[in-house]
């Protein structure tokens, strides 16, 4: 297909054993090529205007991922071959180079940072670790060699005002380094049951804090040169770590009490907020980032504490009411209910979290950028209403015993829907009623992407924040996590590159065959989630004036694509019973959706220009109108380019998408209530063998639902449209208790008319909505010790560590709580308050948080690598 007006060229060649997809877009100068052969994949994307290059070559024994971004001058390369991995990241503006070379028996980690002239190298061999850090501008050399039973720390400090003290005793280590000229602060305190590692580095604006305490400790450092304040107070029952950095406007606060930990990090220049509250029985992780204002709220219940940080243009407020900027924070905590509400008028944010005995409600309404995030989980009946007058919006959620209603009324534009697209912000909210699962992705002028996908045995949490170029990626699989790395044994590849004007997140997981890709440009998103084992593909592209939702569900072999433009929409269904390739290319002024399906040799292309829509569905080896029985069509594929395109495309749409659909899908069972399909959940159409609901609007599509063999148009939500699966004339996926959820659509689950995974005691939390499956991690249908927490969402570890309401072994700390969210290690290495084997060193204390390895005084397997350290998995 060649389209000249906008100077785009789209070529697709699909053969028996190979796929080739190439797209050249001249005006914006993007090139996307994907070649997928029997044993190799090649994905290349070149974008000239912003000068981005993303290449991934995946062959039988090797992967290569290269990303070059010229304007910001970043280069990320990962080469993974049979016996060696290489990870290289070059960032020119800040001049950082991170390289990991992992061979059969050795690890090499190198980090070069030019502006501050730092070099960090770590070589880990079978029986010894070596950590070397060379910093030239200040002439610093730090080398640590850890042998089988001995530690050596050497530090050379020449020209400028550095202090390094290291005490290593039988059960305690203390390492502190204060460097004034370059404004670094590195403190690590590790005693019999406690570790504290804090790094504040001003020039590059880094903040890393890990705190683990079991006794009582007080560490305070004040560094005035760059207006930095680092304070850590740890008392018998409480730990407080606060880091305030004025010049770069960073705020880091960590509060750890007897039964709760709180980690909060606010970074002002780039407007980041990351908060994690870990309570005796619950953790809460929330991130809110506003263009001109930040709001961070955390509620920690066991001791009836409230930690809220409101960060305004030049002011921070902790646990208070701040009037000048017109913010009001009220928190009511009762015996069995928590209520946290915060109204912020100037920037028009509303954050409300209601958590009662068996239910949580988290709602965020942000007006100026038009954000809406709602998570509802209820077991009884509740009503939450919020009215925000400035922009005439009303958000009301009424959740009763068997029905949930979420409506957002926006008067100026007079729309009622669960998907809102405002002038400068996009909001995707999917609310699942009783099970309370929520997948929300918000992208605004601050350019933020937060996506959480939870599969049967896997979680994916990715946060990308652009202005300061931070990337946090965590992929949690059946028993392993991957943080921005490559993991070969389980065949996962996760690469996240965050550019000045664009983000690229790709996660390929082969064993379970999941692919999550997010390409976020200046004015567009692309979210693709391919899950092979359950065979679902969910893709959403949302641009300034158009939405594209595509869902491919393979069990029933459905392909649903909706292209909804400012004044027009195109809906097509392509069904195929075998594997497929889904590609979404979204340009500044044009959208291209391509689906390649190999077995039936079907090609679905959707090219949507600024003022024109083109939809083509064609088959290779197809010579004419498809015959119902013979499946032959006598018109060649290339006629689409020579004849009248619109007529041909319209004819193909009717013939293949309607007649073929009805013939192949519904000829076996006549459904008087309609030939319901996944499409039906999104729009009311099939009343019988023909379509009657042609004129329904998008709202009706999203609103109508099925209760049995007929479409009652009742209270079911968009979720059911995406989730319900029809087996015969009845909906077998309906949970009589109304517990259907969005995640189940892409994840599977209901094994009949009842929800077998329901927690009878109403113990499901918002976490379960995002994470799934107490049925797997618990001993029964109830949460035995009440130890579940939001932290379980990003990871899976507490199910192992927590046997009841406490963690056996007592070795957990704030560092473990944080690190465990990224890995699964302490369950292996820590048997009590100390690590068996005694081989830990200062580096191990840090690295082990990421790696987990030493069962004894030395590494028995010898093949471990840094990447395994990030991924977990020492197989002794």
PDB file of N, CA and C in Angstrom, residues 256-340:
ATOM      1  N   UNK A 256       9.694   4.822  58.936  1.00  0.00           N
ATOM      2  CA  UNK A 256       9.536   3.414  59.243  1.00  0.00           C
ATOM      3  C   UNK A 256       9.202   3.290  60.705  1.00  0.00           C
ATOM      4  N   UNK A 257       8.025   2.762  60.997  1.00  0.00           N
ATOM      5  CA  UNK A 257       7.631   2.592  62.374  1.00  0.00           C
ATOM      6  C   UNK A 257       7.541   1.120  62.705  1.00  0.00           C
ATOM      7  N   UNK A 258       6.991   0.865  63.868  1.00  0.00           N
ATOM      8  CA  UNK A 258       7.031  -0.512  64.355  1.00  0.00           C
ATOM      9  C   UNK A 258       6.394  -1.468  63.358  1.00  0.00           C
ATOM     10  N   UNK A 259       5.253  -1.091  62.808  1.00  0.00           N
ATOM     11  CA  UNK A 259       4.580  -2.005  61.905  1.00  0.00           C
ATOM     12  C   UNK A 259       4.384  -1.425  60.532  1.00  0.00           C
ATOM     13  N   UNK A 260       5.141  -0.411  60.183  1.00  0.00           N
ATOM     14  CA  UNK A 260       4.862   0.221  58.896  1.00  0.00           C
ATOM     15  C   UNK A 260       6.105   0.906  58.372  1.00  0.00           C
ATOM     16  N   UNK A 261       6.245   0.902  57.087  1.00  0.00           N
ATOM     17  CA  UNK A 261       7.315   1.608  56.414  1.00  0.00           C
ATOM     18  C   UNK A 261       6.715   2.532  55.377  1.00  0.00           C
ATOM     19  N   UNK A 262       7.363   3.649  55.211  1.00  0.00           N
ATOM     20  CA  UNK A 262       6.889   4.619  54.231  1.00  0.00           C
ATOM     21  C   UNK A 262       8.106   5.134  53.479  1.00  0.00           C
ATOM     22  N   UNK A 263       8.052   5.004  52.179  1.00  0.00           N
ATOM     23  CA  UNK A 263       9.118   5.528  51.335  1.00  0.00           C
ATOM     24  C   UNK A 263       8.499   6.509  50.366  1.00  0.00           C
ATOM     25  N   UNK A 264       8.941   7.724  50.412  1.00  0.00           N
ATOM     26  CA  UNK A 264       8.391   8.758  49.542  1.00  0.00           C
ATOM     27  C   UNK A 264       9.542   9.507  48.901  1.00  0.00           C
ATOM     28  N   UNK A 265       9.404   9.723  47.633  1.00  0.00           N
ATOM     29  CA  UNK A 265      10.432  10.457  46.943  1.00  0.00           C
ATOM     30  C   UNK A 265       9.755  11.457  46.021  1.00  0.00           C
ATOM     31  N   UNK A 266      10.035  12.700  46.229  1.00  0.00           N
ATOM     32  CA  UNK A 266       9.483  13.763  45.399  1.00  0.00           C
ATOM     33  C   UNK A 266      10.652  14.444  44.713  1.00  0.00           C
ATOM     34  N   UNK A 267      10.598  14.523  43.446  1.00  0.00           N
ATOM     35  CA  UNK A 267      11.654  15.161  42.671  1.00  0.00           C
ATOM     36  C   UNK A 267      11.035  16.288  41.872  1.00  0.00           C
ATOM     37  N   UNK A 268      11.447  17.507  42.195  1.00  0.00           N
ATOM     38  CA  UNK A 268      10.680  18.658  41.748  1.00  0.00           C
ATOM     39  C   UNK A 268      10.979  19.050  40.320  1.00  0.00           C
ATOM     40  N   UNK A 269      12.232  19.065  39.942  1.00  0.00           N
ATOM     41  CA  UNK A 269      12.558  19.564  38.613  1.00  0.00           C
ATOM     42  C   UNK A 269      11.798  18.796  37.559  1.00  0.00           C
ATOM     43  N   UNK A 270      11.789  17.481  37.680  1.00  0.00           N
ATOM     44  CA  UNK A 270      11.061  16.664  36.724  1.00  0.00           C
ATOM     45  C   UNK A 270       9.682  16.299  37.210  1.00  0.00           C
ATOM     46  N   UNK A 271       9.330  16.739  38.411  1.00  0.00           N
ATOM     47  CA  UNK A 271       7.986  16.512  38.914  1.00  0.00           C
ATOM     48  C   UNK A 271       7.668  15.035  38.986  1.00  0.00           C
ATOM     49  N   UNK A 272       8.400  14.365  39.846  1.00  0.00           N
ATOM     50  CA  UNK A 272       8.134  12.954  40.059  1.00  0.00           C
ATOM     51  C   UNK A 272       7.692  12.754  41.476  1.00  0.00           C
ATOM     52  N   UNK A 273       6.812  11.840  41.655  1.00  0.00           N
ATOM     53  CA  UNK A 273       6.387  11.467  42.994  1.00  0.00           C
ATOM     54  C   UNK A 273       6.241   9.957  43.018  1.00  0.00           C
ATOM     55  N   UNK A 274       7.001   9.330  43.889  1.00  0.00           N
ATOM     56  CA  UNK A 274       6.890   7.891  44.054  1.00  0.00           C
ATOM     57  C   UNK A 274       6.699   7.613  45.529  1.00  0.00           C
ATOM     58  N   UNK A 275       5.629   6.942  45.873  1.00  0.00           N
ATOM     59  CA  UNK A 275       5.317   6.721  47.263  1.00  0.00           C
ATOM     60  C   UNK A 275       4.958   5.272  47.474  1.00  0.00           C
ATOM     61  N   UNK A 276       5.492   4.763  48.528  1.00  0.00           N
ATOM     62  CA  UNK A 276       5.175   3.387  48.855  1.00  0.00           C
ATOM     63  C   UNK A 276       4.956   3.335  50.355  1.00  0.00           C
ATOM     64  N   UNK A 277       3.785   2.914  50.736  1.00  0.00           N
ATOM     65  CA  UNK A 277       3.451   2.778  52.135  1.00  0.00           C
ATOM     66  C   UNK A 277       3.267   1.300  52.413  1.00  0.00           C
ATOM     67  N   UNK A 278       3.989   0.812  53.365  1.00  0.00           N
ATOM     68  CA  UNK A 278       3.901  -0.599  53.696  1.00  0.00           C
ATOM     69  C   UNK A 278       3.425  -0.704  55.122  1.00  0.00           C
ATOM     70  N   UNK A 279       2.245  -1.278  55.292  1.00  0.00           N
ATOM     71  CA  UNK A 279       1.642  -1.346  56.595  1.00  0.00           C
ATOM     72  C   UNK A 279       1.698  -2.778  57.097  1.00  0.00           C
ATOM     73  N   UNK A 280       1.294  -2.942  58.334  1.00  0.00           N
ATOM     74  CA  UNK A 280       1.324  -4.294  58.886  1.00  0.00           C
ATOM     75  C   UNK A 280       0.539  -5.257  58.013  1.00  0.00           C
ATOM     76  N   UNK A 281      -0.575  -4.819  57.522  1.00  0.00           N
ATOM     77  CA  UNK A 281      -1.376  -5.696  56.682  1.00  0.00           C
ATOM     78  C   UNK A 281      -1.607  -5.149  55.307  1.00  0.00           C
ATOM     79  N   UNK A 282      -0.995  -4.037  54.956  1.00  0.00           N
ATOM     80  CA  UNK A 282      -1.301  -3.467  53.650  1.00  0.00           C
ATOM     81  C   UNK A 282      -0.223  -2.477  53.258  1.00  0.00           C
ATOM     82  N   UNK A 283       0.022  -2.395  51.989  1.00  0.00           N
ATOM     83  CA  UNK A 283       0.917  -1.403  51.437  1.00  0.00           C
ATOM     84  C   UNK A 283       0.176  -0.619  50.369  1.00  0.00           C
ATOM     85  N   UNK A 284       0.586   0.601  50.191  1.00  0.00           N
ATOM     86  CA  UNK A 284      -0.040   1.456  49.192  1.00  0.00           C
ATOM     87  C   UNK A 284       1.069   2.123  48.398  1.00  0.00           C
ATOM     88  N   UNK A 285       0.975   2.019  47.114  1.00  0.00           N
ATOM     89  CA  UNK A 285       1.939   2.650  46.226  1.00  0.00           C
ATOM     90  C   UNK A 285       1.177   3.583  45.311  1.00  0.00           C
ATOM     91  N   UNK A 286       1.498   4.848  45.374  1.00  0.00           N
ATOM     92  CA  UNK A 286       0.775   5.807  44.551  1.00  0.00           C
ATOM     93  C   UNK A 286       1.770   6.789  43.967  1.00  0.00           C
ATOM     94  N   UNK A 287       1.502   7.190  42.755  1.00  0.00           N
ATOM     95  CA  UNK A 287       2.350   8.171  42.104  1.00  0.00           C
ATOM     96  C   UNK A 287       1.459   9.168  41.406  1.00  0.00           C
ATOM     97  N   UNK A 288       1.566  10.398  41.787  1.00  0.00           N
ATOM     98  CA  UNK A 288       0.786  11.468  41.180  1.00  0.00           C
ATOM     99  C   UNK A 288       1.764  12.550  40.763  1.00  0.00           C
ATOM    100  N   UNK A 289       1.661  12.963  39.563  1.00  0.00           N
ATOM    101  CA  UNK A 289       2.565  13.992  39.059  1.00  0.00           C
ATOM    102  C   UNK A 289       1.774  14.997  38.254  1.00  0.00           C
ATOM    103  N   UNK A 290       1.871  16.251  38.640  1.00  0.00           N
ATOM    104  CA  UNK A 290       1.092  17.299  38.011  1.00  0.00           C
ATOM    105  C   UNK A 290       2.018  18.221  37.248  1.00  0.00           C
ATOM    106  N   UNK A 291       1.477  18.906  36.241  1.00  0.00           N
ATOM    107  CA  UNK A 291       2.323  19.788  35.454  1.00  0.00           C
ATOM    108  C   UNK A 291       2.912  20.896  36.321  1.00  0.00           C
ATOM    109  N   UNK A 292       2.057  21.573  37.068  1.00  0.00           N
ATOM    110  CA  UNK A 292       2.550  22.663  37.894  1.00  0.00           C
ATOM    111  C   UNK A 292       2.463  22.353  39.367  1.00  0.00           C
ATOM    112  N   UNK A 293       1.961  21.221  39.727  1.00  0.00           N
ATOM    113  CA  UNK A 293       1.778  20.924  41.137  1.00  0.00           C
ATOM    114  C   UNK A 293       1.831  19.433  41.346  1.00  0.00           C
ATOM    115  N   UNK A 294       2.379  19.020  42.485  1.00  0.00           N
ATOM    116  CA  UNK A 294       2.484  17.619  42.814  1.00  0.00           C
ATOM    117  C   UNK A 294       1.685  17.346  44.053  1.00  0.00           C
ATOM    118  N   UNK A 295       1.089  16.194  44.072  1.00  0.00           N
ATOM    119  CA  UNK A 295       0.317  15.795  45.229  1.00  0.00           C
ATOM    120  C   UNK A 295       0.684  14.360  45.546  1.00  0.00           C
ATOM    121  N   UNK A 296       1.088  14.148  46.756  1.00  0.00           N
ATOM    122  CA  UNK A 296       1.457  12.818  47.200  1.00  0.00           C
ATOM    123  C   UNK A 296       0.767  12.542  48.518  1.00  0.00           C
ATOM    124  N   UNK A 297       0.026  11.462  48.587  1.00  0.00           N
ATOM    125  CA  UNK A 297      -0.688  11.147  49.810  1.00  0.00           C
ATOM    126  C   UNK A 297      -0.507   9.681  50.104  1.00  0.00           C
ATOM    127  N   UNK A 298      -0.239   9.416  51.358  1.00  0.00           N
ATOM    128  CA  UNK A 298      -0.092   8.053  51.796  1.00  0.00           C
ATOM    129  C   UNK A 298      -0.803   7.923  53.123  1.00  0.00           C
ATOM    130  N   UNK A 299      -1.493   6.842  53.288  1.00  0.00           N
ATOM    131  CA  UNK A 299      -2.193   6.575  54.527  1.00  0.00           C
ATOM    132  C   UNK A 299      -1.627   5.289  55.098  1.00  0.00           C
ATOM    133  N   UNK A 300      -1.235   5.335  56.328  1.00  0.00           N
ATOM    134  CA  UNK A 300      -0.693   4.166  56.998  1.00  0.00           C
ATOM    135  C   UNK A 300      -1.475   3.970  58.280  1.00  0.00           C
ATOM    136  N   UNK A 301      -2.091   2.795  58.378  1.00  0.00           N
ATOM    137  CA  UNK A 301      -3.216   2.663  59.280  1.00  0.00           C
ATOM    138  C   UNK A 301      -2.890   2.077  60.638  1.00  0.00           C
ATOM    139  N   UNK A 302      -1.948   1.152  60.698  1.00  0.00           N
ATOM    140  CA  UNK A 302      -1.796   0.374  61.926  1.00  0.00           C
ATOM    141  C   UNK A 302      -1.622   1.296  63.129  1.00  0.00           C
ATOM    142  N   UNK A 303      -0.798   2.323  62.966  1.00  0.00           N
ATOM    143  CA  UNK A 303      -0.607   3.263  64.057  1.00  0.00           C
ATOM    144  C   UNK A 303      -1.405   4.531  63.833  1.00  0.00           C
ATOM    145  N   UNK A 304      -2.335   4.480  62.927  1.00  0.00           N
ATOM    146  CA  UNK A 304      -3.184   5.631  62.639  1.00  0.00           C
ATOM    147  C   UNK A 304      -2.334   6.829  62.247  1.00  0.00           C
ATOM    148  N   UNK A 305      -1.520   6.636  61.238  1.00  0.00           N
ATOM    149  CA  UNK A 305      -0.643   7.680  60.775  1.00  0.00           C
ATOM    150  C   UNK A 305      -1.056   8.133  59.393  1.00  0.00           C
ATOM    151  N   UNK A 306      -0.757   9.343  59.101  1.00  0.00           N
ATOM    152  CA  UNK A 306      -1.036   9.889  57.778  1.00  0.00           C
ATOM    153  C   UNK A 306       0.201  10.653  57.328  1.00  0.00           C
ATOM    154  N   UNK A 307       0.710  10.273  56.175  1.00  0.00           N
ATOM    155  CA  UNK A 307       1.832  10.998  55.595  1.00  0.00           C
ATOM    156  C   UNK A 307       1.380  11.558  54.266  1.00  0.00           C
ATOM    157  N   UNK A 308       1.350  12.838  54.155  1.00  0.00           N
ATOM    158  CA  UNK A 308       0.926  13.483  52.912  1.00  0.00           C
ATOM    159  C   UNK A 308       1.954  14.547  52.570  1.00  0.00           C
ATOM    160  N   UNK A 309       2.334  14.536  51.323  1.00  0.00           N
ATOM    161  CA  UNK A 309       3.279  15.529  50.862  1.00  0.00           C
ATOM    162  C   UNK A 309       2.644  16.258  49.705  1.00  0.00           C
ATOM    163  N   UNK A 310       2.512  17.549  49.872  1.00  0.00           N
ATOM    164  CA  UNK A 310       1.990  18.397  48.815  1.00  0.00           C
ATOM    165  C   UNK A 310       3.131  19.310  48.403  1.00  0.00           C
ATOM    166  N   UNK A 311       3.494  19.217  47.179  1.00  0.00           N
ATOM    167  CA  UNK A 311       4.631  19.984  46.690  1.00  0.00           C
ATOM    168  C   UNK A 311       4.135  20.978  45.668  1.00  0.00           C
ATOM    169  N   UNK A 312       4.253  22.250  46.015  1.00  0.00           N
ATOM    170  CA  UNK A 312       3.776  23.294  45.132  1.00  0.00           C
ATOM    171  C   UNK A 312       4.950  23.920  44.411  1.00  0.00           C
ATOM    172  N   UNK A 313       4.691  25.060  43.768  1.00  0.00           N
ATOM    173  CA  UNK A 313       5.728  25.669  42.939  1.00  0.00           C
ATOM    174  C   UNK A 313       7.031  25.797  43.717  1.00  0.00           C
ATOM    175  N   UNK A 314       6.981  26.301  44.932  1.00  0.00           N
ATOM    176  CA  UNK A 314       8.205  26.447  45.688  1.00  0.00           C
ATOM    177  C   UNK A 314       8.051  26.018  47.128  1.00  0.00           C
ATOM    178  N   UNK A 315       7.039  25.262  47.443  1.00  0.00           N
ATOM    179  CA  UNK A 315       6.771  24.947  48.842  1.00  0.00           C
ATOM    180  C   UNK A 315       6.373  23.496  48.977  1.00  0.00           C
ATOM    181  N   UNK A 316       6.752  22.913  50.100  1.00  0.00           N
ATOM    182  CA  UNK A 316       6.387  21.549  50.407  1.00  0.00           C
ATOM    183  C   UNK A 316       5.610  21.538  51.695  1.00  0.00           C
ATOM    184  N   UNK A 317       4.656  20.676  51.771  1.00  0.00           N
ATOM    185  CA  UNK A 317       3.838  20.570  52.964  1.00  0.00           C
ATOM    186  C   UNK A 317       3.724  19.094  53.312  1.00  0.00           C
ATOM    187  N   UNK A 318       3.977  18.792  54.548  1.00  0.00           N
ATOM    188  CA  UNK A 318       3.893  17.419  55.018  1.00  0.00           C
ATOM    189  C   UNK A 318       2.885  17.358  56.155  1.00  0.00           C
ATOM    190  N   UNK A 319       1.853  16.550  55.941  1.00  0.00           N
ATOM    191  CA  UNK A 319       0.882  16.272  56.995  1.00  0.00           C
ATOM    192  C   UNK A 319       0.306  17.564  57.543  1.00  0.00           C
ATOM    193  N   UNK A 320      -0.380  18.297  56.688  1.00  0.00           N
ATOM    194  CA  UNK A 320      -0.930  19.559  57.162  1.00  0.00           C
ATOM    195  C   UNK A 320      -1.979  20.031  56.170  1.00  0.00           C
ATOM    196  N   UNK A 321      -2.508  21.200  56.414  1.00  0.00           N
ATOM    197  CA  UNK A 321      -3.442  21.861  55.505  1.00  0.00           C
ATOM    198  C   UNK A 321      -2.765  23.125  55.005  1.00  0.00           C
ATOM    199  N   UNK A 322      -2.751  23.277  53.730  1.00  0.00           N
ATOM    200  CA  UNK A 322      -2.032  24.377  53.105  1.00  0.00           C
ATOM    201  C   UNK A 322      -3.022  25.238  52.352  1.00  0.00           C
ATOM    202  N   UNK A 323      -3.177  26.501  52.797  1.00  0.00           N
ATOM    203  CA  UNK A 323      -4.241  27.347  52.299  1.00  0.00           C
ATOM    204  C   UNK A 323      -3.808  28.218  51.133  1.00  0.00           C
ATOM    205  N   UNK A 324      -2.559  28.696  51.139  1.00  0.00           N
ATOM    206  CA  UNK A 324      -2.160  29.666  50.125  1.00  0.00           C
ATOM    207  C   UNK A 324      -2.396  29.111  48.730  1.00  0.00           C
ATOM    208  N   UNK A 325      -2.089  27.841  48.528  1.00  0.00           N
ATOM    209  CA  UNK A 325      -2.312  27.229  47.233  1.00  0.00           C
ATOM    210  C   UNK A 325      -3.666  26.570  47.146  1.00  0.00           C
ATOM    211  N   UNK A 326      -4.507  26.792  48.159  1.00  0.00           N
ATOM    212  CA  UNK A 326      -5.874  26.281  48.139  1.00  0.00           C
ATOM    213  C   UNK A 326      -5.893  24.766  48.066  1.00  0.00           C
ATOM    214  N   UNK A 327      -5.194  24.160  49.036  1.00  0.00           N
ATOM    215  CA  UNK A 327      -5.297  22.719  49.175  1.00  0.00           C
ATOM    216  C   UNK A 327      -5.879  22.421  50.539  1.00  0.00           C
ATOM    217  N   UNK A 328      -6.655  21.391  50.584  1.00  0.00           N
ATOM    218  CA  UNK A 328      -7.232  20.953  51.845  1.00  0.00           C
ATOM    219  C   UNK A 328      -7.054  19.451  51.923  1.00  0.00           C
ATOM    220  N   UNK A 329      -6.476  19.021  53.016  1.00  0.00           N
ATOM    221  CA  UNK A 329      -6.275  17.590  53.228  1.00  0.00           C
ATOM    222  C   UNK A 329      -6.999  17.197  54.503  1.00  0.00           C
ATOM    223  N   UNK A 330      -7.907  16.258  54.395  1.00  0.00           N
ATOM    224  CA  UNK A 330      -8.615  15.776  55.569  1.00  0.00           C
ATOM    225  C   UNK A 330      -8.536  14.260  55.589  1.00  0.00           C
ATOM    226  N   UNK A 331      -8.242  13.742  56.740  1.00  0.00           N
ATOM    227  CA  UNK A 331      -8.125  12.296  56.876  1.00  0.00           C
ATOM    228  C   UNK A 331      -8.884  11.876  58.111  1.00  0.00           C
ATOM    229  N   UNK A 332      -9.798  10.976  57.956  1.00  0.00           N
ATOM    230  CA  UNK A 332     -10.580  10.448  59.061  1.00  0.00           C
ATOM    231  C   UNK A 332     -10.284   8.967  59.153  1.00  0.00           C
ATOM    232  N   UNK A 333      -9.886   8.538  60.324  1.00  0.00           N
ATOM    233  CA  UNK A 333      -9.566   7.133  60.507  1.00  0.00           C
ATOM    234  C   UNK A 333     -10.411   6.601  61.649  1.00  0.00           C
ATOM    235  N   UNK A 334     -11.283   5.657  61.334  1.00  0.00           N
ATOM    236  CA  UNK A 334     -12.142   5.091  62.350  1.00  0.00           C
ATOM    237  C   UNK A 334     -11.731   3.659  62.617  1.00  0.00           C
ATOM    238  N   UNK A 335     -12.522   2.997  63.425  1.00  0.00           N
ATOM    239  CA  UNK A 335     -12.135   1.644  63.837  1.00  0.00           C
ATOM    240  C   UNK A 335     -11.957   0.735  62.628  1.00  0.00           C
ATOM    241  N   UNK A 336     -12.895   0.774  61.718  1.00  0.00           N
ATOM    242  CA  UNK A 336     -12.805  -0.126  60.579  1.00  0.00           C
ATOM    243  C   UNK A 336     -12.824   0.597  59.258  1.00  0.00           C
ATOM    244  N   UNK A 337     -12.540   1.866  59.242  1.00  0.00           N
ATOM    245  CA  UNK A 337     -12.661   2.593  57.978  1.00  0.00           C
ATOM    246  C   UNK A 337     -11.641   3.717  57.948  1.00  0.00           C
ATOM    247  N   UNK A 338     -11.103   3.942  56.778  1.00  0.00           N
ATOM    248  CA  UNK A 338     -10.185   5.024  56.555  1.00  0.00           C
ATOM    249  C   UNK A 338     -10.727   5.905  55.452  1.00  0.00           C
ATOM    250  N   UNK A 339     -10.559   7.161  55.620  1.00  0.00           N
ATOM    251  CA  UNK A 339     -10.993   8.092  54.576  1.00  0.00           C
ATOM    252  C   UNK A 339      -9.901   9.132  54.403  1.00  0.00           C
ATOM    253  N   UNK A 340      -9.422   9.248  53.208  1.00  0.00           N
ATOM    254  CA  UNK A 340      -8.427  10.266  52.896  1.00  0.00           C
ATOM    255  C   UNK A 340      -8.940  11.071  51.721  1.00  0.00           C
TER     256      UNK A 340
END
